[in-house]
PDB file of C-alpha atoms in Angstrom:
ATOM      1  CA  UNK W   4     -25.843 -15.917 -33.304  1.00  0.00           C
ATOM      2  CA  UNK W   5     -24.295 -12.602 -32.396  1.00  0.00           C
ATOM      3  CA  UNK W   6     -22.892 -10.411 -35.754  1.00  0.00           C
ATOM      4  CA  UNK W   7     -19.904  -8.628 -35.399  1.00  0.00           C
ATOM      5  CA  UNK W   8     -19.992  -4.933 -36.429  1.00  0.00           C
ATOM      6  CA  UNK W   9     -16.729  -2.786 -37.374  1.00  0.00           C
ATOM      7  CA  UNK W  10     -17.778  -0.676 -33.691  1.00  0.00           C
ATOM      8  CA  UNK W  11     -16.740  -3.551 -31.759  1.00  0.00           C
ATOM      9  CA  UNK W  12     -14.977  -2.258 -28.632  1.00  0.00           C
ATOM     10  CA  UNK W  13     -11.631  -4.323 -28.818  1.00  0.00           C
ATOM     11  CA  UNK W  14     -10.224  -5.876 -25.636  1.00  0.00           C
ATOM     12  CA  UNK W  15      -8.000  -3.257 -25.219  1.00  0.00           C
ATOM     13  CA  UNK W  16     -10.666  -0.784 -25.132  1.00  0.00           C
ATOM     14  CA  UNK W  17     -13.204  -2.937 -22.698  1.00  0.00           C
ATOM     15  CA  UNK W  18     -10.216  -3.095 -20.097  1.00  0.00           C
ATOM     16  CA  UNK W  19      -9.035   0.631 -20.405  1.00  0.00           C
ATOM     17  CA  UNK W  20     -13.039   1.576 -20.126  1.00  0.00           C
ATOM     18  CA  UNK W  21     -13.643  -1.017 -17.146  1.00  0.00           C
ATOM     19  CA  UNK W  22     -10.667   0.947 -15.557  1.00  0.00           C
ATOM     20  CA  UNK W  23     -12.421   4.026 -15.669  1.00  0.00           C
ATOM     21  CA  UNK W  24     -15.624   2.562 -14.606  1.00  0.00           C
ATOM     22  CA  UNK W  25     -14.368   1.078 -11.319  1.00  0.00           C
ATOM     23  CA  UNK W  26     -12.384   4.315 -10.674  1.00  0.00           C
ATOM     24  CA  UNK W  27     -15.787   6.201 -11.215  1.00  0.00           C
ATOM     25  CA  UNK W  28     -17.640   4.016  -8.732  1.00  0.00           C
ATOM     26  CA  UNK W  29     -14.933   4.378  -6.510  1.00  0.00           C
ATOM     27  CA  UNK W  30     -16.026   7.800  -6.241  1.00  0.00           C
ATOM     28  CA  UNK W  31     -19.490   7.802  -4.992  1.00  0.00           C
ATOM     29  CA  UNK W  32     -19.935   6.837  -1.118  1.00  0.00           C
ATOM     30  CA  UNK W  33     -22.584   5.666   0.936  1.00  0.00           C
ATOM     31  CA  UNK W  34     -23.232   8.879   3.289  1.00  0.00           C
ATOM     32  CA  UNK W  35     -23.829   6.356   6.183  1.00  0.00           C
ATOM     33  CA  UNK W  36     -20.770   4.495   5.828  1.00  0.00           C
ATOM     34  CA  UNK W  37     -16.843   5.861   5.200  1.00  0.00           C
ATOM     35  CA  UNK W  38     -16.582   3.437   1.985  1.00  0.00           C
ATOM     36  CA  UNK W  39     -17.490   3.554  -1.550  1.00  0.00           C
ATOM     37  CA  UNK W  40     -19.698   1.547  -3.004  1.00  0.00           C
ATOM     38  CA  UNK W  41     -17.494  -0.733  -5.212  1.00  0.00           C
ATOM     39  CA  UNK W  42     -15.615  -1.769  -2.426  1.00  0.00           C
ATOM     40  CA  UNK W  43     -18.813  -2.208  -0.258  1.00  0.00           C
ATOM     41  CA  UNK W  44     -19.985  -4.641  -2.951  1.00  0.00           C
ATOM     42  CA  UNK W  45     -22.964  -2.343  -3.978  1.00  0.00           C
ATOM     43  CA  UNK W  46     -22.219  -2.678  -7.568  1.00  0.00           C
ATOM     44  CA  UNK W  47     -23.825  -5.902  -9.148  1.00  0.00           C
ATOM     45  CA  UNK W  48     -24.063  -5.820 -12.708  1.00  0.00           C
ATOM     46  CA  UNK W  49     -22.197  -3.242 -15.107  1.00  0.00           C
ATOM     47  CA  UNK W  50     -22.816  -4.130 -18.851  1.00  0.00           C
ATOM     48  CA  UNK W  51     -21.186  -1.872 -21.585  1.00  0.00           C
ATOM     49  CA  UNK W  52     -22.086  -2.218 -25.057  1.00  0.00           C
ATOM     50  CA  UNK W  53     -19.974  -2.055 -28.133  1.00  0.00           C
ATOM     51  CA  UNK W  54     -21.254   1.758 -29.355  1.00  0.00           C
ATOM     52  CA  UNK W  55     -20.667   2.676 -25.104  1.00  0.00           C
ATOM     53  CA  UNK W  56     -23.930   2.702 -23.249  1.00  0.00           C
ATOM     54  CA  UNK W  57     -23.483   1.390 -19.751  1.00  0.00           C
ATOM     55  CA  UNK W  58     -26.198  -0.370 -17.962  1.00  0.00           C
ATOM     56  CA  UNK W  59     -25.401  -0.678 -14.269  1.00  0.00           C
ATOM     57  CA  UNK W  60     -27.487  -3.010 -11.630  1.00  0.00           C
ATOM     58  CA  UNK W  61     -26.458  -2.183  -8.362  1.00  0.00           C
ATOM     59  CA  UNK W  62     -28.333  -2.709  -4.374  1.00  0.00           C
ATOM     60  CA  UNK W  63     -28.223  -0.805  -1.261  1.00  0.00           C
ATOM     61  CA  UNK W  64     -27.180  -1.846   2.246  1.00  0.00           C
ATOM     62  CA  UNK W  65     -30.730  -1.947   3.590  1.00  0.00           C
ATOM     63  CA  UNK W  66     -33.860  -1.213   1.005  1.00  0.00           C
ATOM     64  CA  UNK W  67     -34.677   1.603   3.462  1.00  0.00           C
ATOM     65  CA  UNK W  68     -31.832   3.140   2.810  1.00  0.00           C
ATOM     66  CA  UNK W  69     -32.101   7.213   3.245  1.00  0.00           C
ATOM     67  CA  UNK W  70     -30.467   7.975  -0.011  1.00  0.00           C
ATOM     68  CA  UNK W  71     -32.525   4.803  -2.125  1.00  0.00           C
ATOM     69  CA  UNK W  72     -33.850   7.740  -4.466  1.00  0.00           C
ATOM     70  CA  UNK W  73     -30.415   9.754  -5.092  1.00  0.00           C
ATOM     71  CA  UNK W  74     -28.022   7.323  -4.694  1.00  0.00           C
ATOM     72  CA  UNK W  75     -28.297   5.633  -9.321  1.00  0.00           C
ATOM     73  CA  UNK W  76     -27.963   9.276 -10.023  1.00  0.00           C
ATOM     74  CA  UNK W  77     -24.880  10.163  -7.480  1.00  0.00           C
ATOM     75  CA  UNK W  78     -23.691   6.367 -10.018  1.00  0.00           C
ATOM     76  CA  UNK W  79     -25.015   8.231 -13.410  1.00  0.00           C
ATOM     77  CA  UNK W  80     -23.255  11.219 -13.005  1.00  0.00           C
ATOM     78  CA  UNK W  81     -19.954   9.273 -11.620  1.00  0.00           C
ATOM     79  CA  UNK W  82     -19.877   6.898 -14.764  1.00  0.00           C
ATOM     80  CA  UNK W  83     -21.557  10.306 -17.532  1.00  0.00           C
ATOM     81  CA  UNK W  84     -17.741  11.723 -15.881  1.00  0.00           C
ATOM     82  CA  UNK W  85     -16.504   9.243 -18.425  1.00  0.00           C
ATOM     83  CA  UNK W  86     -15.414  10.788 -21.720  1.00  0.00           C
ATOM     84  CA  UNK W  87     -17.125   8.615 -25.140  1.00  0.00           C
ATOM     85  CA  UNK W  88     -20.075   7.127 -22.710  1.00  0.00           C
ATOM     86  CA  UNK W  89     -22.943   7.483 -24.203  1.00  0.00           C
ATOM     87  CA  UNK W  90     -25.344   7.340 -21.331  1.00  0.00           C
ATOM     88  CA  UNK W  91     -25.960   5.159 -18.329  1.00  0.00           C
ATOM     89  CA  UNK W  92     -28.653   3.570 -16.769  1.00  0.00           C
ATOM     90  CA  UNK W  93     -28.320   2.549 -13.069  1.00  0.00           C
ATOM     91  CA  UNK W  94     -31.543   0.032 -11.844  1.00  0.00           C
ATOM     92  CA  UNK W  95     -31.788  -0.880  -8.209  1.00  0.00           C
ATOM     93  CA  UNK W  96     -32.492  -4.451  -7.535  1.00  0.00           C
ATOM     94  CA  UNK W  97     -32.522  -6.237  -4.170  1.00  0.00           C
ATOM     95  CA  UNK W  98     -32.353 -10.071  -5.227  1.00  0.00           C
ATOM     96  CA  UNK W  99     -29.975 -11.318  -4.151  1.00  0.00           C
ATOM     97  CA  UNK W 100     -29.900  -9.023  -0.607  1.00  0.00           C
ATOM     98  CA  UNK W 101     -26.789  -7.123   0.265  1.00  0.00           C
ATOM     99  CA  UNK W 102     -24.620  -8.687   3.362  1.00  0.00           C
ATOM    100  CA  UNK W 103     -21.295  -8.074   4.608  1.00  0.00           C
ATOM    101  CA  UNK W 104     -19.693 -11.087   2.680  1.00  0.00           C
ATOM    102  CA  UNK W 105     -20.070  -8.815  -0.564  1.00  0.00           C
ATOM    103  CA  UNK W 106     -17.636  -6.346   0.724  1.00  0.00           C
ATOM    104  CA  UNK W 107     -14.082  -6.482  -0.367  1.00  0.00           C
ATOM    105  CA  UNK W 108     -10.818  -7.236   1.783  1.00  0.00           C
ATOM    106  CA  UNK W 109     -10.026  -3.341   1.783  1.00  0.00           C
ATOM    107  CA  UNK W 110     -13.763  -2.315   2.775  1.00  0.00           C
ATOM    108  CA  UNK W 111     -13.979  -4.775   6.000  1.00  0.00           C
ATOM    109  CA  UNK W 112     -10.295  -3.702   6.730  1.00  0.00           C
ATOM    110  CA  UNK W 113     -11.510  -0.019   6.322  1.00  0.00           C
ATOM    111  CA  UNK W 114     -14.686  -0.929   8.930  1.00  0.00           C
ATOM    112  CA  UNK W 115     -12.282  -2.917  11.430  1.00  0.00           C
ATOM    113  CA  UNK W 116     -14.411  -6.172  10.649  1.00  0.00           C
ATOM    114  CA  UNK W 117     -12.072  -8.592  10.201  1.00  0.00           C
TER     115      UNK W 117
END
């Protein structure tokens, strides 16, 4: 059973705020490719609780990916950029594995692989 506090975001506020988060993500590119990583499907998981702490799970294109160790932070600050957000937590996980099939319409149009 989940309680109810009076700091529940409403659904008004959860939209607005998942606004901002996708227009945050939309910031922060992988060097190797011209697209960001929302649109490349990088971005898993994003979890926001009710007092505004945002846990992100997100993957690379390949696990030996030259910016592996930069890249949550570049996704930290983006999100931090956020007035009210508490903090942020960005884990890496690679299960499932990234493909292609993850990327959106506008990133394979972007990459000519349509």
């Amino acid at each position: 059973m989940t309680e109810t506090t009076a700091t529940t975001l409403s659904q008004k506020e959860l939209d607005e705020l998942t606004d901002k988060l996708v227009e945050q993500l939309k910031t922060v590119f992988d060097p190797e490719i011209p697209v960001d990583i929302y649109e490349l499907g990088l971005i898993y998981k994003v979890d926001v609780s009710d007092d505004k702490h945002v846990a992100i799970d997100m993957t690379l294109t390949a696990p030996g990916c030259p910016v592996a160790g930069e890249m949550p932070g570049w996704v930290e600050d983006a999100v931090m950029e956020i007035p009210d957000i508490k903090s942020c937590t960005v884990d890496l996980v690679f299960d499932p594995p990234w493909d292609p099939s993850r990327m959106s319409d506008e990133a394979k149009l972007q990459l000519n692989m349509f």
